[in-house]
CSV table of C-alpha atoms and ligand atoms in Angstrom, one decimal:
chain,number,residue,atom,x,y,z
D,258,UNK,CA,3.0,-0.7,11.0
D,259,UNK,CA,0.5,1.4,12.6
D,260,UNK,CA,-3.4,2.7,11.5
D,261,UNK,CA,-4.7,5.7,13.7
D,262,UNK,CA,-8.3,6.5,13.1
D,263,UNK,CA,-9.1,10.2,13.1
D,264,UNK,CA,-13.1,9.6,12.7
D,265,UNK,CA,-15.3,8.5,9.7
D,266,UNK,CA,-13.4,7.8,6.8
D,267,UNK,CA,-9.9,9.3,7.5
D,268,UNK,CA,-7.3,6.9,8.9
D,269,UNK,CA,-3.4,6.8,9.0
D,270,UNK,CA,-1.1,4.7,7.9
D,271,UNK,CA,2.6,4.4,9.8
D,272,UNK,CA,4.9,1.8,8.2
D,273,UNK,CA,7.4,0.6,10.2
D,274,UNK,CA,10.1,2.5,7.4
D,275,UNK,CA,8.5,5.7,8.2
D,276,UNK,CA,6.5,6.5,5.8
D,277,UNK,CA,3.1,8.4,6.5
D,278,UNK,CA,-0.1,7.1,4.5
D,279,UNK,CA,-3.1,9.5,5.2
D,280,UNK,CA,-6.7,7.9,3.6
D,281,UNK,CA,-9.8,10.8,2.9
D,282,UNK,CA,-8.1,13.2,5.4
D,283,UNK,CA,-11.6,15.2,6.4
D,284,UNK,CA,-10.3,16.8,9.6
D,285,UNK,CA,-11.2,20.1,9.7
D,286,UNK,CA,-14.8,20.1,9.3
D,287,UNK,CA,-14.5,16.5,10.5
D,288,UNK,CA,-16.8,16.6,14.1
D,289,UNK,CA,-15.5,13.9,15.2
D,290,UNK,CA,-11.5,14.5,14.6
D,291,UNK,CA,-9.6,15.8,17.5
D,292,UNK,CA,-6.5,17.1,15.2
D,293,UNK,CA,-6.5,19.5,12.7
D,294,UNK,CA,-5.0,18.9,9.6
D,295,UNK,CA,-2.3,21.3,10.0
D,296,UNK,CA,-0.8,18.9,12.8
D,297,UNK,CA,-0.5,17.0,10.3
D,298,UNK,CA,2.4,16.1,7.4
D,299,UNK,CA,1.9,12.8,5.4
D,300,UNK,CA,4.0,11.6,2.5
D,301,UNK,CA,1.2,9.9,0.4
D,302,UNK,CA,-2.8,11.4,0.6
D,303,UNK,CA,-4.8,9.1,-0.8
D,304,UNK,CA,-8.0,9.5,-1.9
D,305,UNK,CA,-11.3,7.1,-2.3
D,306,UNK,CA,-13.6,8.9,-4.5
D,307,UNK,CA,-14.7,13.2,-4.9
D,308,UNK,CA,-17.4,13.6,-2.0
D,309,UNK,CA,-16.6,16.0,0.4
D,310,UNK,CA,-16.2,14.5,3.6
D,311,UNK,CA,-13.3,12.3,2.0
D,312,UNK,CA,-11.4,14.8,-0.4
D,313,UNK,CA,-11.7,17.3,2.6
D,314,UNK,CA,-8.2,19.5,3.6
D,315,UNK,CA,-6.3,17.8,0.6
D,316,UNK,CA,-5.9,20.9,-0.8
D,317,UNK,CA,-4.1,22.7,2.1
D,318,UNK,CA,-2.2,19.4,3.3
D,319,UNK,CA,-0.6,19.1,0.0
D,320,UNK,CA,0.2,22.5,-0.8
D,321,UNK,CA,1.9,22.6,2.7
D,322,UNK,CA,3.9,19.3,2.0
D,323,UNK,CA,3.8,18.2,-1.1
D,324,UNK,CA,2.4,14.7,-0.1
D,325,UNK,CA,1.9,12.5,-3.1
D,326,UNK,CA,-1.6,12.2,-4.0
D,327,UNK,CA,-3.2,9.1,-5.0
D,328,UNK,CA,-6.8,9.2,-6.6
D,329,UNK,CA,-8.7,8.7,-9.7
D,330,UNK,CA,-7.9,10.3,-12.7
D,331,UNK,CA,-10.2,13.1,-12.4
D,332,UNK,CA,-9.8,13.7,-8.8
D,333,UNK,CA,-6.0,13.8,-10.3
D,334,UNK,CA,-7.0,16.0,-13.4
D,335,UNK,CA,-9.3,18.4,-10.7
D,336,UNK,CA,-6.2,18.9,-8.1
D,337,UNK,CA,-3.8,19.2,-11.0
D,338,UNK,CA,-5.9,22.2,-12.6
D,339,UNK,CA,-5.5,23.9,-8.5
D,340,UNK,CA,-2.0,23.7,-9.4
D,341,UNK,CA,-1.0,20.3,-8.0
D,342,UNK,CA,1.8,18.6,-8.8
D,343,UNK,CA,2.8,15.8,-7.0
D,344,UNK,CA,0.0,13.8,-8.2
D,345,UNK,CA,-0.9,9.9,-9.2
D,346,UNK,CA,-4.0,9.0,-11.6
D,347,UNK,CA,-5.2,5.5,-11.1
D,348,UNK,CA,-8.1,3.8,-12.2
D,349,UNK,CA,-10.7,0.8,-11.1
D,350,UNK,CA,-8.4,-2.9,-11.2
D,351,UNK,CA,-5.4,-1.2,-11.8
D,352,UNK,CA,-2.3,-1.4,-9.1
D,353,UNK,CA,0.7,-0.1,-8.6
D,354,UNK,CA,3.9,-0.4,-7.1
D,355,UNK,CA,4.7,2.8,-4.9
D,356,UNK,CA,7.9,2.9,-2.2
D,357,UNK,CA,6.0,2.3,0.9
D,358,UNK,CA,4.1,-0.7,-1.2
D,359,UNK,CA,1.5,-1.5,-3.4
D,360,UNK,CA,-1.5,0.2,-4.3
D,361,UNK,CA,-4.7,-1.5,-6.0
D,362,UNK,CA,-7.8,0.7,-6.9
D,363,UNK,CA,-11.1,-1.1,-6.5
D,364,UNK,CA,-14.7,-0.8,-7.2
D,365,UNK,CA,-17.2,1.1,-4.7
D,366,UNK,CA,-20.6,1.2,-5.2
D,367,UNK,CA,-21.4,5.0,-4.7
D,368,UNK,CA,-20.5,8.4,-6.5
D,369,UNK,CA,-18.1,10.7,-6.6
D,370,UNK,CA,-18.2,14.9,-7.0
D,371,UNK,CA,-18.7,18.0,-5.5
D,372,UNK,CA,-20.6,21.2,-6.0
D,373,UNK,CA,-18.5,24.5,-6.9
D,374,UNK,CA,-19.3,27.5,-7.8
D,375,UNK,CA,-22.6,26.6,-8.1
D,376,UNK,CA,-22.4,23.8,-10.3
D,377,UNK,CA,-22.4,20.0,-9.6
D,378,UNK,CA,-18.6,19.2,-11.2
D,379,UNK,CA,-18.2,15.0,-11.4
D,380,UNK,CA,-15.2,13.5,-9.8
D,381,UNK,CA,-14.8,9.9,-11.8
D,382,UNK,CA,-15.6,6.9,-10.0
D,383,UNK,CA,-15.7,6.0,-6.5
D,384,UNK,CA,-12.9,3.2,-5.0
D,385,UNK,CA,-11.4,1.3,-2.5
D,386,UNK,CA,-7.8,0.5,-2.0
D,387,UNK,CA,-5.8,-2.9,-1.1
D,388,UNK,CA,-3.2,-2.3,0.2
D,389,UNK,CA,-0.4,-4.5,0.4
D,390,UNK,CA,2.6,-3.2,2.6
D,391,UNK,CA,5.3,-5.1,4.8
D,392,UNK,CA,3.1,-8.5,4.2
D,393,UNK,CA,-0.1,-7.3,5.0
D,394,UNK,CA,-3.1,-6.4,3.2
D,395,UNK,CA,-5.3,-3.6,4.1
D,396,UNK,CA,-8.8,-2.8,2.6
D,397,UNK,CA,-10.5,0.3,3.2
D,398,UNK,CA,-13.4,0.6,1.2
D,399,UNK,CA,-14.1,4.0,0.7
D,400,UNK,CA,-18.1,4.9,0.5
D,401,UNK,CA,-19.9,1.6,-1.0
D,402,UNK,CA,-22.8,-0.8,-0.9
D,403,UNK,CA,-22.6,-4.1,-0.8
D,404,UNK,CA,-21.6,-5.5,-3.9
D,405,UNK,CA,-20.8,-9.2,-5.4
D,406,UNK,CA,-17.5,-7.7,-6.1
D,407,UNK,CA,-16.0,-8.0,-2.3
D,408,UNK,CA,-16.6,-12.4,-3.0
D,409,UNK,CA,-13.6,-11.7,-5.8
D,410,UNK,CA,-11.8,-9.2,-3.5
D,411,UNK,CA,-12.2,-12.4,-0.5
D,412,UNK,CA,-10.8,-14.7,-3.2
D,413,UNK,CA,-8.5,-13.8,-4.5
D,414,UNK,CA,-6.4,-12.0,-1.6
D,415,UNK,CA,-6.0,-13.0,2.4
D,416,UNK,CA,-7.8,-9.4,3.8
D,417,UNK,CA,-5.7,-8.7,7.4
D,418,UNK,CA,-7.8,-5.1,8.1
D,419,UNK,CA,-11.1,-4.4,6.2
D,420,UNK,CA,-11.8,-1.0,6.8
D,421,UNK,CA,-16.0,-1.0,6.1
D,422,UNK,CA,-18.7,1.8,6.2
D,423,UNK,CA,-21.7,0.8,8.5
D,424,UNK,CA,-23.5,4.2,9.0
D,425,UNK,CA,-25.9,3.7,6.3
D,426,UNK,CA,-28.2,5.8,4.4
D,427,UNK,CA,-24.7,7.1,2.5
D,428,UNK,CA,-23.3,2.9,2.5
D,429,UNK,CA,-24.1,-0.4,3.9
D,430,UNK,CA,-25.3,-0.6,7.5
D,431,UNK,CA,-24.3,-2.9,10.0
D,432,UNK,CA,-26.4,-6.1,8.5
D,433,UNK,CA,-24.9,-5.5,4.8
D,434,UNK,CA,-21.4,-4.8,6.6
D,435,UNK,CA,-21.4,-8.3,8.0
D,436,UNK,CA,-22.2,-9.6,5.2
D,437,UNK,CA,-19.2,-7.5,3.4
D,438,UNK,CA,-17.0,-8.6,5.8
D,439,UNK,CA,-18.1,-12.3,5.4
D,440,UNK,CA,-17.8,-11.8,1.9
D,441,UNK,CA,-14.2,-10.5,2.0
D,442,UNK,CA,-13.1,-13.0,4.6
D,443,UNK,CA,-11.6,-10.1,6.6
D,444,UNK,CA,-10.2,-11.3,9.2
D,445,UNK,CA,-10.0,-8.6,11.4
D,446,UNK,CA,-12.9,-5.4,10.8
D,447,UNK,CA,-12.3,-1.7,11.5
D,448,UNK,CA,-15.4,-0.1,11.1
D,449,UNK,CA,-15.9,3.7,9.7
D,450,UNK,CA,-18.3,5.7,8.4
D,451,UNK,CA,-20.6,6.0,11.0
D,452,UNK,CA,-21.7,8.7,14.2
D,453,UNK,CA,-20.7,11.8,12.4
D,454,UNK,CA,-23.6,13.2,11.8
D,455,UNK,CA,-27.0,12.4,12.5
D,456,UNK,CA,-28.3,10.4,9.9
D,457,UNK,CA,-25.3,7.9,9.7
D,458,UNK,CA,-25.5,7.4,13.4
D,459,UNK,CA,-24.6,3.5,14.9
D,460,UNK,CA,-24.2,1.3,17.5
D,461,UNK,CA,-20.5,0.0,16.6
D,462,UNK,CA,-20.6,-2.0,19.8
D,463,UNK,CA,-23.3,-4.3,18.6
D,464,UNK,CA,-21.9,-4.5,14.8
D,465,UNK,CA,-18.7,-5.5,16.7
D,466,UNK,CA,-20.3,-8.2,18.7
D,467,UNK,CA,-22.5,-9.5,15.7
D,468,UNK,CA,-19.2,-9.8,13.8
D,469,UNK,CA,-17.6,-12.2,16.8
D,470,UNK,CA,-20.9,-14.2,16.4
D,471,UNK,CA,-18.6,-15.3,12.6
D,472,UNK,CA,-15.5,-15.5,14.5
D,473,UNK,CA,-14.1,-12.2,12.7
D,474,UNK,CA,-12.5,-10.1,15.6
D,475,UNK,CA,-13.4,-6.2,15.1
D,476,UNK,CA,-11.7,-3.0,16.7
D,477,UNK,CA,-14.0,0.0,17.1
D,478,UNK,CA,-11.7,2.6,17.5
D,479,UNK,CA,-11.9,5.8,19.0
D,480,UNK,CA,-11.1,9.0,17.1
D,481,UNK,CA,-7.2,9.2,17.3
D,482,UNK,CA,-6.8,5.2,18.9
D,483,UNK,CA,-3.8,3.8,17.2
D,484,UNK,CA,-4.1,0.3,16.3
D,485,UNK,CA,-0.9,-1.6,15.7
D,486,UNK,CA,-0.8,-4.1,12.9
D,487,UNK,CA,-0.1,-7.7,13.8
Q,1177,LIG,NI1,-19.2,9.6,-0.4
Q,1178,LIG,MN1,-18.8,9.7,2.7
């Protein structure tokens, strides 16, 4: 398995059976990509919570490929009223079992919507995902603060990859990121969410090095590295 960065919160997935997972694929707009999303053709688009910068070039990717998309009800309802199809609802806490693996939905502390046509239109609630796929378990947390609820996330499941905002002013900065990741018990951190744009801009380097002050290794990749899983 495979997880290539493409800048702030877009990552994919590559399971060893072939299958093509692509998280909050902001690409076009994205400054920090280096591929447009037309280079690109996932099976599976799934989605954290209704902002912008994470919903992104669903919309074209999934009319060009039919990838399945996986996001909150309303993000399901909104894409189904565009003419969607291929689409799955979830909701916070509950998981599924999908071919590639499984798919939890949990809390974020942020919002979710967009504006359109001049009016503010409300997207449901904001997530993360767990994944679980070929033995390991992947959290990217979508947009969030700190909350209590990454101690029960840390608990109850043996994190491989936390995948954690630090830019702040949108989500926790560094300081509340090591705390997440101490919380979580990650046990390696990718961090996202930062540099794009002025106001969420970080030193990763440091946040990297703080993090190896706990012992948890962290891999600041660049737009388009390719990490492979171990
Ligand atoms: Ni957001
Ligand atoms: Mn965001």
């Amino acid at each position: 398995m495979k997880i290539q960065f493409h800048g702030h919160a877009c990552f994919s997935i590559f399971t060893s059976e072939g299958a093509h997972l692509l998280i909050d694929p902001f690409l076009d707009e994205n400054p920090l990509a280096k591929i447009k999303s037309e280079t690109l053709s996932p099976d599976v688009i799934l989605l954290t919570h209704g902002h912008w910068d994470h919903i992104g070039d669903t919309l074209k990717i999934a009319k060009r490929t039919n990838a399945l998309i996986i996001a909150n009800a309303e993000i399901a309802s909104y894409y189904q009223l565009q003419g969607l199809t291929n689409l799955h609802g979830m909701n916070l806490g509950g998981g599924f079992q999908f071919p590639f693996g499984y798919v939890k939905m949990v809390p974020a502390l942020h919002s979710s919507g967009i504006t359109q046509d001049g009016k503010i239109i409300y997207l449901g609630n904001p997530a993360g995902f767990l994944l679980k796929i070929e033995g390991k378990t992947i959290y990217h947390a979508g947009d969030t603060a700190l909350s209590h609820e990454m101690t029960l996330l840390g608990n109850a499941n043996r994190i491989d990859y936390a995948l954690l905002p630090i830019g702040g002013n949108f989500t926790m900065d560094t300081n509340d990121a090591i705390l997440a990741a101490k919380a979580l018990r990650a046990r390696h951190v990718i961090p996202m969410h930062y540099d794009t744009f002025p106001v969420i801009a970080q030193n990763p380097s440091f946040y990297a090095n703080q993090l190896l002050n706990y012992g948890i290794p962290c891999s600041v990749l660049q737009p388009e590295e390719i990490l492979e899983v171990q």
